[in-house]
Amino acid sequence: LSLGEAKNLPTYPGPNKMRDCYCTVNLDQEEVFRTKIVEKSLCPFYGEDFYCEIPRTFRHLSFYIFDRDVFRRDSIIGKVAIQKEDLQKYHNRDTWFQLQHVDADSEVQGKVHLELRLSEVITDTGVVCHKLATRVLECQGLPIVNGQCDPYATVTLAGPSRAKRTKVKKKTNNPHFDEVFYFEVTRPSSYNKKSHFDIEDVDEVDKMEIRVDLWNASNLKFGDEFLGELRLPLKFLRQSSSYEAWYFLQPRDNGNKSLKPDDLGSLRLNVVYTEDHVFSSDYYSPLRDVLLKSADVEPVSASAAHILGEVCREKQEAAIPLVRLFLHYGRIVPFISAIANAEVKRTQDPNTIFRGNSLTSKCIDETMKLAGMHYLQVTLKPIIDEICQVHKPCEIDPVKLKDGENLENNRENLRQYVDRIFTVITKSGVSCPTVMCDIFFSLRESAAKRFQGDLDVRYTAVSSFIFLRFFAPAILSPNLFQLTPHHPDPQTSRTLTLISKTIQTLGSLSKSKSANFKESYMATFYDYFNEQKYADAVKNFLDLISSSGRRDHKSIEQPILLKEGFMIKRAQGRKRFGMKNFKKRWFRLTNHEFTYQKSKGDHPLCSIPIENILAVERLEEESFKMKNMFQVIQPERRVLYIQANNCVEAKDWIDILTKVSQCNKKRLTVYHPSAYLNGHWLCCKATADNTPGCTPCTGGLPANIQLDIDGDRETERIYSLFNLYMPKLEKMQEACGSKSVYDGPEEEEYSTFIIDDPKETYKTLKLIIEGVGTLEQEHAQYKRDKFKKTKYGSQEHPIGDKSFQTYIRQQSEISAHSI
């Protein structure tokens, strides 16, 4: 969904006439997204995209324009409501919608289940009259009003009869009433000469209708809130004396026609809505298998996943389901490594590496969004929350300074925020999710191999994602990364923009950073950070997050130093009669090994390869009566006991050692929290020193993200995309055939596709088209079966306003034909 802009909004009834407006996206009346506030405009431009999985049924996709006044109160200007069945009309194209008037009577959602029965009743005098029984069974999906819903229904037969009402159901928007109300339709005096309800009475009955109104019982003095109504003409009971069905509730027509449709302005939207039916897993096996093999196809441009990226109109369309599918099946790292390596080989200039909106970039963006959400929460959220709550002035553009603000004070406020955010980012390497680190390792290696003469490319390849496409956007728009519930207010948004710009530049490691800023005030501000310590901190951070303990260390030219410092270690007792005493040693950790030596720069006394670290856990104080101890467990139950200088340092060492070793294949699941002394384990009292651990390992940081992903659903989404772009797939097949037999200048119509190996690409295309064709047949059969089983007026397919009128018309035609 793209929220573009609004235009011609009504002027504010004050001297300024301008408005501060924002737009919300709602499923019926439930807000799911909110844009930023655009100040002082009657034609606000939003330019914001929003993507979400819709977790429930809905009737309308609605958009509300709100105005925030000087007292920070929000009032609705107007809305656009698109019925679910109409969404396909506007699929993926810019459309201007007229804003409609909003009042309490028009805000309706939910459905009601009714049973109507028309019956003859013989009175004591033998005269026949007709009575209508209206049974209100239940409602579903009523709106929550002011935090709760206490609904009741009133039932009225048009005419002088008094409304009858159900009991109030407390604190539910899905009330069960199951109450019956009786109404006289014809009076005995009208039928003193007739014994039945025949065609001569139709004109009178046709004018009658039953009305059901839903209300929210309120203790407020201005009365109960209207929730919706239903008006049913009795003429449809001519075909059947009883009728039971579900109905959508309708807005109340209160006769307010004072506003013309175009009085409120209009809103430009681009809505992409897809609805998929997911079959059982075995239906998707052929297509899923060819997709999951993508990382192993040579060249990768001939793989099914790469082909999807080639035929989709937007790379993002392909990236979202591909990333979720590969994450679900644990294949995301080899896939991204393969497409990234291919892209790097096609890149001519190291300064442009991963700067385009390629399939690689979009897939990494999507992976970071999914895998890095918790990482952002623990890293940025505390400071973002503080910035949003405290509202320190941070404007450094002299032109935009407000009255009473001091430029130097603002610069200092901003500098402190930037410093704090920069520090938490560059100190957060141990928290970076493993899947992201593995991808960054692959990017680093591909870039370093391709551009061997550029020593910085191994850093810029990673920083172009972690800083430019992850941290900087999250700071700029925290609501899009679930760091704040809504878009921040304009002042906070401006502060976050300035911070984001500075962090982005700090992370870019470019040679002339001041030149990156078009604004002179930003260049002046950046002088605060023109120190080598910032560049060093960025490089150390990038080194850590792009290292991988699971790789063969020989593939890296130089080991990456991750942490070093003095600690105290207990002798491991390799000699049978050696003293197991404590000594101060210089410890050094790289992504290859963990070593210690007498002093910094000396030859190592001991070296533990990263792959030999099976667990890193705290050691209980009772073991040696010493605080801040931890243990590094090695094969054959050998344990190195270490004491750090303080609790913070102990945690840092445990975290970083766990981080670099957590992917080792032989990692332990249990350990001994205390030491083995005097012939037994102090924790469990077991006497054998090779006894398995008695306590589950903490595991440190999660080795892999756990996502609630339905692999079949993602494959169905990919099938839908392939089916949508079938003409392009067929065009690509033609291009493969053309390239195979003709090696001359490329025809223009085929030049839009990357085809490195026509024969391999053709084979893959054949498998894709066959798999899509099979699924298409299954979908067609499913639709035919569903159409046969669909009952009009069921809970799944309630009768709406338009459909009910169609039903009445059809019934009238049937009646006329039978007569």
Coordinates of C-alpha atoms in Angstrom, one line a residue, residues 83-581:
Q83 CA -15.1 -2.5 0.1
K84 CA -13.1 -5.7 0.1
E85 CA -14.7 -7.0 -3.1
D86 CA -13.7 -3.7 -4.9
L87 CA -10.0 -3.8 -4.0
Q88 CA -9.1 -5.7 -7.2
K89 CA -10.5 -2.7 -9.3
Y90 CA -7.7 -0.5 -8.0
H91 CA -5.0 -3.2 -7.8
N92 CA -1.5 -1.7 -8.2
R93 CA -2.4 1.6 -9.8
D94 CA -2.5 5.2 -8.6
T95 CA -6.1 6.3 -8.0
W96 CA -7.6 9.5 -6.6
F97 CA -10.5 8.9 -4.2
Q98 CA -12.9 11.6 -3.0
L99 CA -13.0 12.0 0.8
Q100 CA -16.4 11.2 2.3
H101 CA -18.1 12.8 5.3
V102 CA -17.7 10.9 8.6
D103 CA -20.1 10.9 11.5
A104 CA -21.1 8.5 14.2
D105 CA -24.0 7.1 12.1
S106 CA -21.8 6.1 9.1
E107 CA -19.1 4.2 11.1
V108 CA -20.5 0.7 10.9
Q109 CA -18.9 -2.8 11.0
G110 CA -20.0 -6.3 11.9
K111 CA -22.8 -8.6 11.0
V112 CA -26.1 -9.9 12.5
H113 CA -27.7 -13.3 12.3
L114 CA -31.5 -13.2 12.0
E115 CA -34.4 -15.6 11.5
L116 CA -37.7 -14.3 10.2
R117 CA -41.0 -16.3 10.1
L118 CA -44.4 -15.1 8.8
S119 CA -47.3 -17.2 10.1
E120 CA -51.1 -17.3 10.2
V121 CA -52.8 -17.1 13.6
I122 CA -56.5 -18.0 14.1
T123 CA -58.1 -15.8 16.8
D124 CA -60.7 -16.9 19.3
T125 CA -63.4 -15.6 16.9
G126 CA -62.0 -17.7 14.1
V127 CA -60.6 -14.8 12.2
V128 CA -57.1 -15.2 10.6
C129 CA -54.4 -12.7 11.1
H130 CA -50.7 -12.8 10.2
K131 CA -47.8 -12.4 12.7
L132 CA -44.1 -11.9 12.1
A133 CA -41.6 -13.6 14.4
T134 CA -38.2 -12.0 14.4
R135 CA -35.4 -14.0 16.1
V136 CA -32.2 -12.1 16.8
L137 CA -29.6 -14.8 17.3
E138 CA -26.2 -13.2 17.5
C139 CA -23.8 -10.6 16.1
Q140 CA -20.1 -10.7 15.2
G141 CA -17.4 -8.1 14.8
L142 CA -19.1 -5.1 16.4
P143 CA -16.8 -2.1 17.0
I144 CA -15.2 -1.4 20.3
V145 CA -16.5 2.0 21.5
N146 CA -14.3 3.9 24.1
G147 CA -12.5 0.7 25.1
Q148 CA -15.5 -1.7 25.4
C149 CA -18.8 -2.8 23.8
D150 CA -22.1 -3.5 25.7
P151 CA -24.4 -4.2 22.8
Y152 CA -28.1 -4.6 22.6
A153 CA -30.5 -4.7 19.6
T154 CA -33.9 -3.0 19.0
V155 CA -36.4 -4.5 16.5
T156 CA -39.1 -2.4 14.9
L157 CA -41.8 -3.2 12.3
A158 CA -42.3 -0.1 10.1
G159 CA -45.4 1.7 11.2
P160 CA -46.8 2.8 14.5
S161 CA -45.5 -0.2 16.5
R162 CA -43.1 0.4 19.3
A163 CA -39.5 -0.8 19.2
K164 CA -38.7 -4.0 21.1
R165 CA -35.2 -4.5 22.6
T166 CA -33.0 -7.4 23.6
K167 CA -31.1 -7.6 26.9
V168 CA -27.7 -5.8 27.0
K169 CA -24.7 -8.1 26.7
K170 CA -21.8 -6.8 28.7
K171 CA -18.2 -6.5 27.4
T172 CA -18.4 -8.3 24.2
N173 CA -18.4 -7.4 20.5
N174 CA -19.7 -10.9 19.5
P175 CA -23.0 -11.0 21.5
H176 CA -25.3 -14.0 21.6
F177 CA -28.9 -12.8 22.1
D178 CA -31.2 -15.6 20.8
E179 CA -34.4 -13.6 21.6
V180 CA -37.7 -13.7 19.6
F181 CA -40.0 -10.7 19.0
Y182 CA -43.6 -10.9 17.6
F183 CA -45.3 -8.3 15.4
E184 CA -48.8 -8.1 13.8
V185 CA -48.6 -7.8 10.1
T186 CA -52.3 -7.8 9.3
R187 CA -55.1 -7.0 11.7
P188 CA -58.0 -9.3 12.2
S189 CA -60.5 -6.6 11.1
S190 CA -58.8 -6.5 7.7
Y191 CA -59.4 -10.1 7.1
N192 CA -62.9 -10.8 8.3
K193 CA -63.9 -12.2 4.9
K194 CA -60.6 -13.9 4.0
S195 CA -58.8 -16.9 5.5
H196 CA -55.4 -16.5 3.8
F197 CA -52.7 -14.1 3.0
D198 CA -53.1 -13.8 -0.8
I199 CA -51.7 -11.8 -3.7
E200 CA -54.2 -9.0 -3.3
D201 CA -52.5 -7.9 -0.1
V202 CA -49.0 -7.8 -1.5
D203 CA -49.0 -4.0 -2.2
E204 CA -49.6 -3.3 1.4
V205 CA -47.1 -5.8 2.7
D206 CA -44.5 -4.7 0.2
K207 CA -44.4 -1.3 1.8
M208 CA -43.6 -2.8 5.2
E209 CA -40.1 -3.5 6.5
I210 CA -38.5 -4.9 9.6
R211 CA -35.7 -2.8 11.1
V212 CA -33.0 -4.1 13.5
D213 CA -30.7 -1.5 15.1
L214 CA -27.6 -2.3 17.2
W215 CA -26.6 0.0 20.0
N216 CA -23.8 0.3 22.6
A217 CA -25.3 0.8 26.0
S218 CA -23.6 3.9 27.5
N219 CA -23.6 5.6 30.9
L220 CA -22.9 8.9 29.2
K221 CA -25.6 11.6 29.4
F222 CA -25.9 12.1 25.6
G223 CA -27.2 8.6 25.1
D224 CA -26.3 5.2 23.6
E225 CA -24.0 4.9 20.6
F226 CA -25.4 3.7 17.3
L227 CA -23.5 0.6 15.9
G228 CA -25.5 -0.2 12.7
E229 CA -28.8 -1.1 11.3
L230 CA -30.5 -3.5 9.0
R231 CA -33.7 -2.8 7.0
L232 CA -35.5 -5.8 5.4
P233 CA -38.6 -5.4 3.2
L234 CA -41.1 -8.1 4.0
K235 CA -41.9 -8.8 0.3
F236 CA -39.1 -11.4 0.1
L237 CA -41.1 -13.6 2.5
R238 CA -43.7 -14.1 -0.2
Q239 CA -41.5 -16.9 -1.6
S240 CA -40.9 -18.5 1.7
S241 CA -42.7 -18.0 5.0
S242 CA -39.4 -18.2 6.9
Y243 CA -35.9 -17.1 6.2
E244 CA -32.6 -17.3 8.2
A245 CA -29.4 -15.6 7.2
W246 CA -26.4 -13.5 8.2
Y247 CA -26.5 -9.8 7.1
F248 CA -23.9 -7.1 7.1
L249 CA -24.9 -4.1 9.3
Q250 CA -25.5 -0.9 7.3
P251 CA -24.9 2.8 8.1
R252 CA -28.0 4.8 9.1
D253 CA -29.3 7.1 6.4
N254 CA -30.0 10.3 8.4
G255 CA -30.7 12.5 5.5
N256 CA -27.6 14.6 5.9
K257 CA -26.8 15.7 2.3
S258 CA -25.4 19.1 3.1
L259 CA -21.9 18.3 2.0
K260 CA -21.1 17.7 -1.6
P261 CA -18.8 14.7 -2.3
D262 CA -15.9 17.0 -3.4
D263 CA -16.2 19.4 -0.5
L264 CA -13.6 17.5 1.5
G265 CA -10.8 17.0 -0.9
S266 CA -9.3 13.8 -2.2
L267 CA -6.6 11.2 -1.4
R268 CA -4.2 9.4 -3.8
L269 CA -3.6 5.7 -3.1
N270 CA -2.0 2.7 -4.7
V271 CA -3.3 -0.5 -3.2
V272 CA -1.9 -3.9 -3.8
Y273 CA -4.2 -6.6 -2.3
T274 CA -3.7 -10.3 -2.7
E275 CA -5.8 -13.1 -1.3
D276 CA -4.5 -16.7 -1.6
H277 CA -6.0 -20.1 -0.9
V278 CA -3.3 -22.4 0.5
F279 CA -3.4 -26.1 -0.2
S280 CA -1.8 -28.9 1.8
S281 CA 2.0 -29.2 1.6
D282 CA 2.3 -32.0 -1.0
Y283 CA 0.6 -29.8 -3.7
Y284 CA 3.6 -27.4 -3.5
S285 CA 6.4 -29.9 -3.5
P286 CA 7.4 -29.6 -7.2
L287 CA 7.5 -25.8 -7.2
R288 CA 9.0 -25.6 -3.7
D289 CA 11.8 -28.0 -4.5
V290 CA 12.9 -26.1 -7.6
L291 CA 12.9 -22.9 -5.6
L292 CA 14.9 -24.3 -2.6
K293 CA 17.6 -25.6 -5.0
S294 CA 18.2 -22.0 -6.2
A295 CA 21.4 -21.5 -4.2
D296 CA 23.0 -24.6 -5.8
V297 CA 22.2 -23.7 -9.4
E298 CA 25.1 -22.7 -11.6
P299 CA 24.9 -19.9 -12.6
V300 CA 22.5 -18.6 -10.0
S301 CA 20.8 -16.4 -12.7
A302 CA 19.3 -19.7 -14.0
S303 CA 17.6 -20.5 -10.7
A304 CA 13.9 -20.2 -10.0
A305 CA 14.3 -17.6 -7.3
H306 CA 16.5 -15.3 -9.5
I307 CA 14.0 -15.8 -12.4
L308 CA 11.2 -14.6 -10.1
G309 CA 13.2 -11.4 -9.4
E310 CA 13.7 -10.9 -13.1
V311 CA 10.0 -11.1 -14.1
C312 CA 8.4 -9.3 -11.1
R313 CA 7.5 -5.7 -11.7
E314 CA 9.1 -4.7 -8.4
K315 CA 12.0 -6.6 -6.8
Q316 CA 10.3 -6.2 -3.5
E317 CA 7.4 -8.3 -4.7
A318 CA 9.7 -11.2 -5.1
A319 CA 11.9 -10.6 -2.1
I320 CA 9.2 -10.8 0.6
P321 CA 8.0 -14.4 -0.1
L322 CA 11.4 -15.6 -1.1
V323 CA 13.1 -14.5 2.0
R324 CA 10.4 -15.9 4.3
L325 CA 10.5 -19.3 2.4
F326 CA 14.3 -19.6 2.5
L327 CA 14.3 -18.5 6.2
H328 CA 11.7 -21.2 7.0
Y329 CA 13.8 -23.9 5.4
G330 CA 17.1 -22.7 6.7
R331 CA 18.4 -21.8 3.2
I332 CA 18.6 -18.0 3.3
V333 CA 22.3 -17.7 3.8
P334 CA 23.5 -19.8 0.8
F335 CA 20.8 -18.2 -1.4
I336 CA 21.8 -14.6 -0.6
S337 CA 25.5 -15.5 -0.8
A338 CA 24.9 -16.9 -4.3
I339 CA 23.0 -13.9 -5.7
A340 CA 25.3 -11.4 -3.9
N341 CA 28.4 -13.1 -5.3
A342 CA 26.8 -12.9 -8.8
E343 CA 26.0 -9.2 -8.4
V344 CA 29.5 -8.4 -7.1
K345 CA 31.0 -10.0 -10.2
R346 CA 28.8 -7.8 -12.4
T347 CA 29.9 -4.6 -10.4
Q348 CA 32.6 -2.6 -12.1
D349 CA 33.2 0.2 -9.5
P350 CA 33.7 -0.7 -5.7
N351 CA 32.1 2.6 -4.8
T352 CA 28.7 1.5 -6.2
I353 CA 28.7 -2.0 -4.6
F354 CA 25.2 -3.0 -3.4
R355 CA 23.9 0.5 -4.0
G356 CA 21.1 -0.4 -6.4
N357 CA 17.6 -1.8 -5.7
S358 CA 18.6 -5.2 -6.9
L359 CA 17.1 -8.6 -5.8
T360 CA 20.1 -9.0 -3.5
S361 CA 19.6 -5.7 -1.8
K362 CA 15.9 -6.2 -1.4
C363 CA 16.4 -9.8 0.0
I364 CA 19.0 -8.6 2.5
D365 CA 16.7 -5.7 3.5
E366 CA 13.8 -8.1 4.1
T367 CA 16.0 -10.5 6.0
M368 CA 17.3 -7.8 8.3
K369 CA 13.7 -6.6 9.0
L370 CA 12.6 -10.1 10.0
A371 CA 15.8 -11.3 11.8
G372 CA 16.8 -8.0 13.2
M373 CA 13.6 -6.7 14.8
H374 CA 14.6 -7.9 18.3
Y375 CA 18.1 -6.6 17.7
L376 CA 16.7 -3.1 17.0
Q377 CA 14.5 -3.3 20.1
V378 CA 17.4 -4.0 22.5
T379 CA 19.8 -1.6 20.7
L380 CA 17.8 1.5 19.7
K381 CA 14.4 1.4 21.5
P382 CA 15.5 2.8 24.9
I383 CA 17.1 5.9 23.4
I384 CA 14.3 6.4 20.7
D385 CA 11.8 6.3 23.6
E386 CA 13.7 8.9 25.5
I387 CA 14.0 11.2 22.4
C388 CA 10.2 10.9 21.8
Q389 CA 9.3 11.7 25.5
V390 CA 11.8 14.4 26.4
H391 CA 11.5 16.6 23.3
K392 CA 14.9 18.3 23.7
P393 CA 15.4 21.0 21.0
C394 CA 17.9 19.7 18.5
E395 CA 17.3 22.0 15.4
I396 CA 20.7 23.1 14.0
D397 CA 19.5 24.8 10.9
P398 CA 19.7 28.6 11.8
V399 CA 16.8 29.3 9.5
K400 CA 14.5 26.9 11.3
L401 CA 15.4 27.9 14.9
K402 CA 12.3 28.7 17.0
D403 CA 12.1 31.8 19.2
G404 CA 14.1 31.4 22.4
E405 CA 16.2 28.5 21.1
N406 CA 20.0 28.6 21.3
L407 CA 21.9 27.2 18.3
E408 CA 24.9 26.0 20.4
N409 CA 22.6 24.3 23.0
N410 CA 20.8 22.6 20.2
R411 CA 24.0 21.3 18.7
E412 CA 25.1 20.0 22.0
N413 CA 21.8 18.2 22.5
L414 CA 22.0 16.6 19.1
R415 CA 25.7 15.7 19.5
Q416 CA 24.9 13.9 22.8
Y417 CA 22.1 11.9 21.1
V418 CA 24.3 11.0 18.1
D419 CA 27.2 10.0 20.4
R420 CA 24.9 7.7 22.5
I421 CA 23.3 6.1 19.6
F422 CA 26.6 5.6 17.8
T423 CA 28.0 4.0 20.9
V424 CA 25.1 1.6 21.5
I425 CA 25.3 0.5 17.8
T426 CA 29.1 0.0 17.7
K427 CA 29.0 -1.9 21.1
S428 CA 26.1 -4.1 20.0
G429 CA 28.0 -6.6 17.7
V430 CA 27.5 -9.5 20.0
S431 CA 23.7 -9.0 19.8
C432 CA 23.6 -9.0 16.0
P433 CA 21.6 -12.1 14.9
T434 CA 23.7 -15.0 13.5
V435 CA 21.9 -15.1 10.2
M436 CA 22.8 -11.5 9.6
C437 CA 26.4 -12.1 10.5
D438 CA 26.6 -15.0 8.1
I439 CA 25.2 -12.9 5.3
F440 CA 27.6 -10.0 6.1
F441 CA 30.5 -12.5 6.1
S442 CA 29.6 -13.6 2.6
L443 CA 29.3 -10.0 1.4
R444 CA 32.7 -9.1 2.9
E445 CA 34.4 -12.1 1.3
S446 CA 32.8 -11.6 -2.2
A447 CA 33.7 -7.9 -2.2
A448 CA 37.3 -8.4 -0.9
K449 CA 37.9 -11.1 -3.6
R450 CA 36.4 -9.0 -6.4
F451 CA 38.2 -5.7 -5.5
Q452 CA 41.5 -6.9 -4.0
G453 CA 43.1 -3.5 -4.5
D454 CA 40.5 -1.7 -2.4
L455 CA 41.2 -2.4 1.3
D456 CA 38.0 -0.6 2.5
V457 CA 35.5 -2.5 0.2
R458 CA 35.2 -5.3 2.8
Y459 CA 33.8 -2.7 5.2
T460 CA 31.7 -0.6 2.8
A461 CA 30.0 -3.8 1.4
V462 CA 28.7 -4.5 5.0
S463 CA 28.1 -0.9 6.1
S464 CA 26.0 -0.2 3.1
F465 CA 23.4 -2.5 4.7
I466 CA 23.8 -2.4 8.4
F467 CA 24.1 1.4 8.6
L468 CA 22.5 2.8 5.4
R469 CA 19.6 0.3 5.1
F470 CA 19.1 -0.9 8.7
F471 CA 20.0 1.4 11.5
A472 CA 19.6 4.8 9.7
P473 CA 16.1 4.0 8.4
A474 CA 15.0 2.6 11.8
I475 CA 16.1 5.9 13.4
L476 CA 14.4 7.9 10.7
S477 CA 11.1 6.1 10.8
P478 CA 10.9 4.1 14.1
N479 CA 7.3 3.3 13.6
L480 CA 8.0 1.2 10.5
F481 CA 10.4 -0.9 12.6
Q482 CA 8.0 -1.3 15.6
L483 CA 10.1 0.9 17.8
T484 CA 7.3 3.3 18.3
P485 CA 3.5 2.8 17.9
H486 CA 3.0 5.8 15.7
H487 CA 5.0 8.2 13.5
P488 CA 6.7 10.7 15.9
D489 CA 5.5 14.3 16.1
P490 CA 7.1 16.8 13.8
Q491 CA 9.8 18.1 16.2
T492 CA 10.9 14.6 17.2
S493 CA 10.8 13.5 13.6
R494 CA 13.2 16.4 12.7
T495 CA 15.5 15.4 15.5
L496 CA 15.5 11.7 14.3
T497 CA 16.2 12.9 10.8
L498 CA 19.3 14.8 11.8
I499 CA 20.5 11.9 13.9
S500 CA 19.9 9.4 11.1
K501 CA 21.8 11.5 8.6
T502 CA 24.8 11.7 10.9
I503 CA 24.8 8.0 11.8
Q504 CA 24.5 7.1 8.1
T505 CA 27.6 9.2 7.3
L506 CA 29.5 7.9 10.3
G507 CA 28.9 4.3 9.1
S508 CA 29.7 5.0 5.5
L509 CA 33.5 5.3 6.0
S510 CA 33.8 7.6 3.0
K511 CA 36.9 9.6 2.5
S512 CA 35.4 13.1 2.5
K513 CA 32.4 13.0 4.8
S514 CA 31.7 16.6 5.0
A515 CA 31.1 16.6 1.2
N516 CA 28.2 14.1 1.8
F517 CA 26.1 16.9 3.2
K518 CA 24.3 19.4 0.9
E519 CA 23.5 21.6 3.9
S520 CA 26.4 23.7 5.3
Y521 CA 25.0 23.4 8.9
M522 CA 25.2 19.6 8.7
A523 CA 28.8 19.8 7.5
T524 CA 29.7 22.1 10.3
F525 CA 28.0 19.8 12.8
Y526 CA 29.8 16.8 11.5
D527 CA 33.1 18.4 12.5
Y528 CA 32.4 17.1 16.0
F529 CA 32.9 13.5 14.7
N530 CA 35.9 14.0 12.4
E531 CA 38.1 11.9 14.7
Q532 CA 39.8 8.6 14.0
K533 CA 38.2 6.9 17.0
Y534 CA 34.8 7.0 15.3
A535 CA 36.2 5.3 12.1
D536 CA 38.0 2.7 14.3
A537 CA 34.8 2.0 16.2
V538 CA 32.9 1.4 13.0
K539 CA 35.6 -0.9 11.6
N540 CA 35.8 -2.9 14.8
F541 CA 32.0 -3.3 14.8
L542 CA 31.9 -4.3 11.1
D543 CA 34.7 -6.8 11.8
L544 CA 32.7 -8.4 14.5
I545 CA 29.4 -8.7 12.7
S546 CA 30.9 -10.0 9.5
S547 CA 32.9 -12.8 11.2
S548 CA 31.6 -16.3 11.2
G549 CA 32.9 -19.1 13.5
R550 CA 31.4 -21.8 11.2
R551 CA 33.7 -21.0 8.2
D552 CA 37.1 -22.4 7.6
H553 CA 39.5 -19.8 9.0
K554 CA 41.9 -20.4 6.2
S555 CA 39.5 -18.6 3.8
I556 CA 40.3 -15.3 5.5
E557 CA 43.7 -13.7 4.9
Q558 CA 44.0 -12.0 8.3
P559 CA 42.3 -13.0 11.6
I560 CA 39.9 -10.4 13.0
L561 CA 40.7 -9.3 16.6
L562 CA 37.5 -9.2 18.6
K563 CA 38.5 -8.6 22.2
E564 CA 41.7 -8.7 24.4
G565 CA 42.7 -7.9 27.9
F566 CA 44.2 -9.2 31.2
M567 CA 42.2 -11.8 33.2
I568 CA 43.1 -14.4 35.8
K569 CA 43.0 -18.1 34.8
R570 CA 43.2 -21.3 36.7
A571 CA 45.9 -23.7 35.5
Q572 CA 44.4 -26.5 33.5
G573 CA 46.6 -29.1 35.1
R574 CA 47.9 -30.8 32.0
K575 CA 50.8 -32.2 34.0
R576 CA 49.8 -35.0 36.3
F577 CA 51.4 -33.5 39.4
G578 CA 51.4 -29.8 38.3
M579 CA 50.1 -27.0 40.6
K580 CA 46.5 -25.9 39.7
N581 CA 47.1 -22.3 40.7

